[in-house]
C-alpha positions in Angstrom: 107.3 98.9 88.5 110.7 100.6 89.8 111.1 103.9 89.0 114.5 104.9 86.8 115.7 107.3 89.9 114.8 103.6 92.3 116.7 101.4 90.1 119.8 103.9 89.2 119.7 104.2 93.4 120.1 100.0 93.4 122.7 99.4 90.8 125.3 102.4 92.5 124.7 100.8 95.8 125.2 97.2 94.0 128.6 99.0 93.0 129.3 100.5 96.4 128.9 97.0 97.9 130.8 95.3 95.7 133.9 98.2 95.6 133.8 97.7 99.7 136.8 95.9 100.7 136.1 92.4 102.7 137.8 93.3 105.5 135.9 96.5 106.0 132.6 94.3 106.1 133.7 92.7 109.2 135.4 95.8 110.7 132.2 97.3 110.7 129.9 94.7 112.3 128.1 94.3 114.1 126.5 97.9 114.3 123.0 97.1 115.9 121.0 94.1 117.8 121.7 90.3 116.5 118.9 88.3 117.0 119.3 84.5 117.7 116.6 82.3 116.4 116.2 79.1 118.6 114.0 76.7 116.9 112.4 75.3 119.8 110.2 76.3 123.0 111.7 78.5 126.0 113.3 76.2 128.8 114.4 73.5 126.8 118.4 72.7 126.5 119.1 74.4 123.2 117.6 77.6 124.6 119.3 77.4 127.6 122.9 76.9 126.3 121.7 79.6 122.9 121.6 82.1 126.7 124.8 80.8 127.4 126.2 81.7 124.1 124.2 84.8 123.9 125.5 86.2 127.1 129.5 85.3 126.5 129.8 86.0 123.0 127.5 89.5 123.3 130.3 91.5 125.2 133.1 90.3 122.7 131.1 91.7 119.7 129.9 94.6 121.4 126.6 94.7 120.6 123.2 92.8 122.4 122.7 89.5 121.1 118.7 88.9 121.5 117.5 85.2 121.9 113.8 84.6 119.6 112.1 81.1 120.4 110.7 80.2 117.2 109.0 76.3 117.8 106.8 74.5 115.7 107.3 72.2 113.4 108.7 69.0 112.2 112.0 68.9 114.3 112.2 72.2 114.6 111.8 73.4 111.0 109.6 76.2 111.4 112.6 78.3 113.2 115.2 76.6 110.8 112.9 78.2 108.0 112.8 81.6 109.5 116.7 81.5 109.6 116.4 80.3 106.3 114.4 83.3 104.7 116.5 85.7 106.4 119.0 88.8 104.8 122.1 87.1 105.2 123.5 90.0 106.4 124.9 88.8 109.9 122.0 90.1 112.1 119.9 87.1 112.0 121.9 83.8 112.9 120.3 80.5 114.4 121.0 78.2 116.8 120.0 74.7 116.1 120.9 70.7 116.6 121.6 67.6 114.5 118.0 66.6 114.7 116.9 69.8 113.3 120.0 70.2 110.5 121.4 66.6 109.8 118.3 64.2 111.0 115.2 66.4 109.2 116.3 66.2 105.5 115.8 62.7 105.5 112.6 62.2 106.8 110.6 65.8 105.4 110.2 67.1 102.4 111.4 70.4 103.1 111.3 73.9 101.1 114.9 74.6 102.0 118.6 72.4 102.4 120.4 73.1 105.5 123.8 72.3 103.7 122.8 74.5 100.8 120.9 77.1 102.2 122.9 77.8 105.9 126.4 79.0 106.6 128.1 76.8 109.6 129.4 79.5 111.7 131.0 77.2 114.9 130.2 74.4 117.0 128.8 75.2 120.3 128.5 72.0 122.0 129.0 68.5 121.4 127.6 65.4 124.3 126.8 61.9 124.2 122.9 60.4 124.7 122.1 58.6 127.6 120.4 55.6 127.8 117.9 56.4 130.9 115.1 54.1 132.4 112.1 54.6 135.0 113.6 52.5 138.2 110.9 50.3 137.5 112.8 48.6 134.7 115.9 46.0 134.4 118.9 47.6 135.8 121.3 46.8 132.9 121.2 47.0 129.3 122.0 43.3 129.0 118.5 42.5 131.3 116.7 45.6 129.9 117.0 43.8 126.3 116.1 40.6 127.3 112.8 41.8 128.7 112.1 44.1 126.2 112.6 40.7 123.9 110.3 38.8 126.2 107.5 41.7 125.6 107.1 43.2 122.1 105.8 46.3 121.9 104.3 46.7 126.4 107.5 49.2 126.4 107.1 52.6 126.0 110.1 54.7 124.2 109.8 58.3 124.4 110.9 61.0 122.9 111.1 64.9 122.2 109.4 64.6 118.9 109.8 62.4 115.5 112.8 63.2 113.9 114.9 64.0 116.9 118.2 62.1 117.9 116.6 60.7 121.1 113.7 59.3 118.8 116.6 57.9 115.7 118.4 56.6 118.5 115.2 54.6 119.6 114.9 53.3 116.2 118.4 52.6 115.7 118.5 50.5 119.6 115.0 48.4 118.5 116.7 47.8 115.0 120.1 46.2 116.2 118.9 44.6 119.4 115.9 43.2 117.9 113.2 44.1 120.2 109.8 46.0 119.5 109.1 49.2 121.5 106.2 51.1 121.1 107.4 55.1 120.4 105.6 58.3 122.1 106.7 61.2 120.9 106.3 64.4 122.8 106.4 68.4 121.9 109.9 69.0 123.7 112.2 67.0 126.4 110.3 68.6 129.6 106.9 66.5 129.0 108.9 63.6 128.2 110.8 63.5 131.2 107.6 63.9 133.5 106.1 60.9 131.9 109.3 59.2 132.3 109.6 59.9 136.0 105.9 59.0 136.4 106.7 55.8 134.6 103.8 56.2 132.1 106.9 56.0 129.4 109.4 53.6 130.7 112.9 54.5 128.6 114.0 57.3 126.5 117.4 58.3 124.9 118.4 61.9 126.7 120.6 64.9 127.2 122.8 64.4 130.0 121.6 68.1 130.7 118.1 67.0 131.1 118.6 63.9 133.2 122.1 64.2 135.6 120.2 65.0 138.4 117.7 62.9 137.9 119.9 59.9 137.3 122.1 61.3 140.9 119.0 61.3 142.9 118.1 57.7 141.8 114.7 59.2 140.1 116.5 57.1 136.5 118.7 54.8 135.6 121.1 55.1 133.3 122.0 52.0 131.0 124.8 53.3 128.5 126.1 56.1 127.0 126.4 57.0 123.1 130.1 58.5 123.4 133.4 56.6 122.2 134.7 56.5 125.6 132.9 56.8 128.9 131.2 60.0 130.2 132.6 61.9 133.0 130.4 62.6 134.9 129.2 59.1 135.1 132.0 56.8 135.0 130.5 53.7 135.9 128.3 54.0 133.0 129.4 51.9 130.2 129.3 52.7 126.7 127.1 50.7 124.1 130.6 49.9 122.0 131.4 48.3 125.2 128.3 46.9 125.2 128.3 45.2 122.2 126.7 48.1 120.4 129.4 49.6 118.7 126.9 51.3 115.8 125.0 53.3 118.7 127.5 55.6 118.6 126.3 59.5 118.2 126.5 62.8 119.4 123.8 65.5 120.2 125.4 68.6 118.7 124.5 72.2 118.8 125.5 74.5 115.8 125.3 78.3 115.2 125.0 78.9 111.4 124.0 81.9 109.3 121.9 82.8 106.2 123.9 81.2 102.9 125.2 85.3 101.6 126.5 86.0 104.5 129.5 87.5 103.7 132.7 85.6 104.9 134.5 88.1 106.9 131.4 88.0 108.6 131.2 84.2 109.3 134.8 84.5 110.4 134.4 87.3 112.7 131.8 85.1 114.5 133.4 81.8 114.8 136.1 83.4 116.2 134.1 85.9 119.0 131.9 82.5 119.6 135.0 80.5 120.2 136.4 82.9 122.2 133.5 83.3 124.0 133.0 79.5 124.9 136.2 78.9 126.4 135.9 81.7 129.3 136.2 79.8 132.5 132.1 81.2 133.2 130.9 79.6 130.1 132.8 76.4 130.2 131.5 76.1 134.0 127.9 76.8 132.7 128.1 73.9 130.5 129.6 71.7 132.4 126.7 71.6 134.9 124.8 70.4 132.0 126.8 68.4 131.3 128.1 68.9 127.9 131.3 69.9 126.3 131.9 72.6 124.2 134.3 72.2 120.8 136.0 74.8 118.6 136.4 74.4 115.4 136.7 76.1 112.1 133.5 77.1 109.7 135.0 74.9 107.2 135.6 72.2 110.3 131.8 72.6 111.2 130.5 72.1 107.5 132.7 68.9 106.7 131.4 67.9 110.0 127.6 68.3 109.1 127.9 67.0 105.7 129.2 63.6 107.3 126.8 63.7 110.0 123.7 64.3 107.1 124.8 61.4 105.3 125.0 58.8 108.3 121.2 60.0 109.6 120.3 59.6 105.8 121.4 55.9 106.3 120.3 55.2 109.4 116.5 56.9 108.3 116.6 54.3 105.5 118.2 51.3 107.7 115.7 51.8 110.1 112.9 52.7 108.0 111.7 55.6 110.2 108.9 57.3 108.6 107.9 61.4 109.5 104.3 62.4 110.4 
């Protein structure tokens, strides 16, 4: 039971809170540590680019902005959920991708919504997939299909884990090419790729942060890239609209979002320190050695954005009639 004195203590701070002009919220914060919850293991590309962000958008706020690895979980929806439960009071905010946010809903039954229950703060980085093979396979997507065609089921797809992009786009590539691969889903990129370099999994849908170098030093081939228009970094690489696979179009993209509650001057304050941030000649050279691009857009910009995204992986989910574990 509250006491009288406890809950006449709650209601005038209910009041105080509510008499405290918007603006003053935001002037104020932060005042102490913000911890970043990364729902997936240290070393991976989400943690290293939630550094990147950590380190440029600390100074610009003033205070420490702490990086937490929370993996486990379907997708990463064990850290998602610890986001989830947290005070939405600014100090906890989470760093997650479409797999996670947008790809997850549709294949879990999960005890939260990431459009209801999460604030899109700002997109921190958008990039294409790659198409990469062991060396051991067909050099182009044309030959790679056609063998795959002539043996259902002998190639091995991998992946980070059910439910992540590289996995739906596996799904989505069997579904309108018509062949049969047989899917191996790992805990996290890094195993993957070892396998994938060993040739004990032949193909695999990736980052370009995880395989550039790989795919420069001849260890893997790249076959096509998920982007509208070709990649940079490897020109001669030719999209799968150009390829006759104008539905394997996607991005991998990387969020920061808050607690649904957090207050709005809040959420502004940080799209625009993270924006800021992100565009600073240091960060936008950190991220282009992996490879990505970062995009800056407003909270409202982000959440029309995820909403779209949600529906087109609900589709695809249903399409390709992936099931979760």
């Amino acid at each position: 039971m509250i006491s009288r004195r406890s809950a006449t203590t709650i209601v005038l701070a209910s009041v105080a809170f509510l008499a405290t002009p918007p603006d003053s919220i935001a002037q104020d914060y932060p005042s102490r540590i913000i911890r970043l919850i990364v729902p997936f293991p240290p070393g991976g590309p989400t943690d290293v680019i939630a550094r990147i962000v950590a380190n440029g958008t600390s100074p610009v706020l003033g205070q420490p902005i702490v990086v937490e690895n929370r993996p486990g979980g379907a997708a990463g929806t064990v850290g998602t959920r610890v986001a989830v439960s947290a005070e939405p009071d600014g100090y906890t905010l989470l760093l997650s991708i479409v797999g996670s946010l947008a790809i997850a809903p549709a294949l879990y039954k999960l005890d939260y919504n990431p459009l209801r229950d999460l604030t899109p703060i700002a997109i921190v980085e958008q990039s294409p997939e790659i198409l990469t093979v062991n060396p051991a396979m067909p050099s182009s997507l044309a030959e790679f299909i056609a063998y795959a065609r002539s043996n259902p089921g002998k190639i091995n797809l991998a992946s980070p884990g059910i439910g992540t992009l590289p996995h739906l786009l596996g799904e989505f590539l069997q579904l309108v090419s018509d062949i049969k691969l047989t899917h191996v889903p790992y805990r996290g990129a890094a195993p993957a790729i070892t396998d994938l370099l060993a040739g004990q999994v032949q193909v695999m849908f990736n980052n370009p942060s995880v395989v550039l170098a790989h795919i420069a030093s001849g260890k893997l081939r790249a076959l096509g890239v998920t982007s509208d228009t070709r990649f940079a970094p490897l020109p001669d690489v030719a999209t799968f609209i150009e390829q006759g696979y104008p539905r394997l179009s996607a991005t991998e993209w990387l969020g920061l979002l808050a607690p649904t509650g957090t207050p709005e001057p809040i959420i502004r304050k940080l799209n625009t320190a993270v924006n800021q941030a992100m565009q600073t000649p240091e960060a936008r050279r950190s991220l282009q050695k992996l490879g990505v691009e970062t995009k800056a857009v407003t909270p409202q910009e982000f959440k029309t954005f995820m909403a779209a995204e949600t529906r087109k992986w609900e589709q695809v989910v249903a399409e390709a009639g992936v099931k979760g574990e």
